[in-house]
Steps between C-alpha positions, in 0.01 A plus 500: 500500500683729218489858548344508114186318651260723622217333747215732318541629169270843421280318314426295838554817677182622329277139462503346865349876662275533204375148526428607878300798418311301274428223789384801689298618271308205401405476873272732406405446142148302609279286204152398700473172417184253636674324779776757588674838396820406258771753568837482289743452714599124441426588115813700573667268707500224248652752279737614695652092542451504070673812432762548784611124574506366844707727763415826314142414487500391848655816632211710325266299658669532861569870467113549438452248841784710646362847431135375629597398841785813512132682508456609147130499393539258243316189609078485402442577883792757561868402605721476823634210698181369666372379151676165599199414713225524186453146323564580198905586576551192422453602129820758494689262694439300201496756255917498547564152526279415150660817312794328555372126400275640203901740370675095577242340276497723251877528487482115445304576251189300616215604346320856628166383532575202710782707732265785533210199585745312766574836633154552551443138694797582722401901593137314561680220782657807637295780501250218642699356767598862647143574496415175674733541792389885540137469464534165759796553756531880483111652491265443765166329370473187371742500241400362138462149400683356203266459260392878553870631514557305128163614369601881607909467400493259202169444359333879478825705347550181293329632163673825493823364580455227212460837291792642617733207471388489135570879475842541672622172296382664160597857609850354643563337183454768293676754664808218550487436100539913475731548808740214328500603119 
């Protein structure tokens, strides 16, 4: 690599933190919805993959992951290394990996509704399947049953995240067409 090329420019410098805070902060940004509480943090996820591409959106998303289990108070239910063991982890594991699928899509230029949609159907396999193997090899009780885990992972947060798939590829777009010009 030239010594002209810089890994992070200022401008990143600036964007991939921010884009943390902001993960952090919709944590806690709650809309009471019917079947369950919608919080913004995959609204800024999603974002994150439009606006930063794939390995700078990805490392927001795993700096917000990072600073949660390092103990900072910035997960709904707190922070520190023994959050690993709740069933929804599974969610920030996949919060990285589809930050970084939802920034390749998009810099592919596939169409924002339908990465931020796929991104959404793979977070849902993963956040799922972590919470399957907690709530069924790692608890005591009698674990959850498929059809229950799929109604409580997938089916109840799907209307608010259909909203905020349709938000984050709008929003995205937008600020993308002013970022660009």
């Amino acid at each position: 690599m030239s010594r002209d090329k810089k890994l992070l420019s200022t401008k990143d410098i600036v964007l991939i933190p921010m884009f943390t805070a902001l993960i952090a902060v919709g944590a806690f940004i709650k809309i009471p919805l019917p079947t369950c509480p919608l919080t913004l943090q995959w609204f800024f996820v999603m974002c994150a993959g439009i606006l930063l591409g794939s390995k700078k959106g990805a490392l927001s998303a795993l700096m917000y992951v990072l600073l949660g289990l390092f103990g900072l108070p910035i997960f709904t239910g707190g922070g520190g290394f023994w959050y690993v063991t709740k069933p929804t982890f599974g969610y920030f594991i996949g919060f990285v990996l589809c930050a970084f699928l939802i920034g390749l899509m998009t810099e592919r230029k596939m169409n924002l509704y339908a990465a931020c949609a796929i991104g959404t159907v793979i977070l849902y396999v993963i956040g799922s399947a972590y919470g399957y193997v907690i709530l069924n090899f790692f608890t005591e009780g009698d674990g959850m049953k498929l059809g229950a885990l799929v109604f409580t992972f997938m089916v109840l947060p799907l209307p608010g995240d259909i909203i905020k798939v349709i938000l984050a590829a709008f929003v995205g777009g937008r600020v993308r067409k002013v970022i660009k010009s």
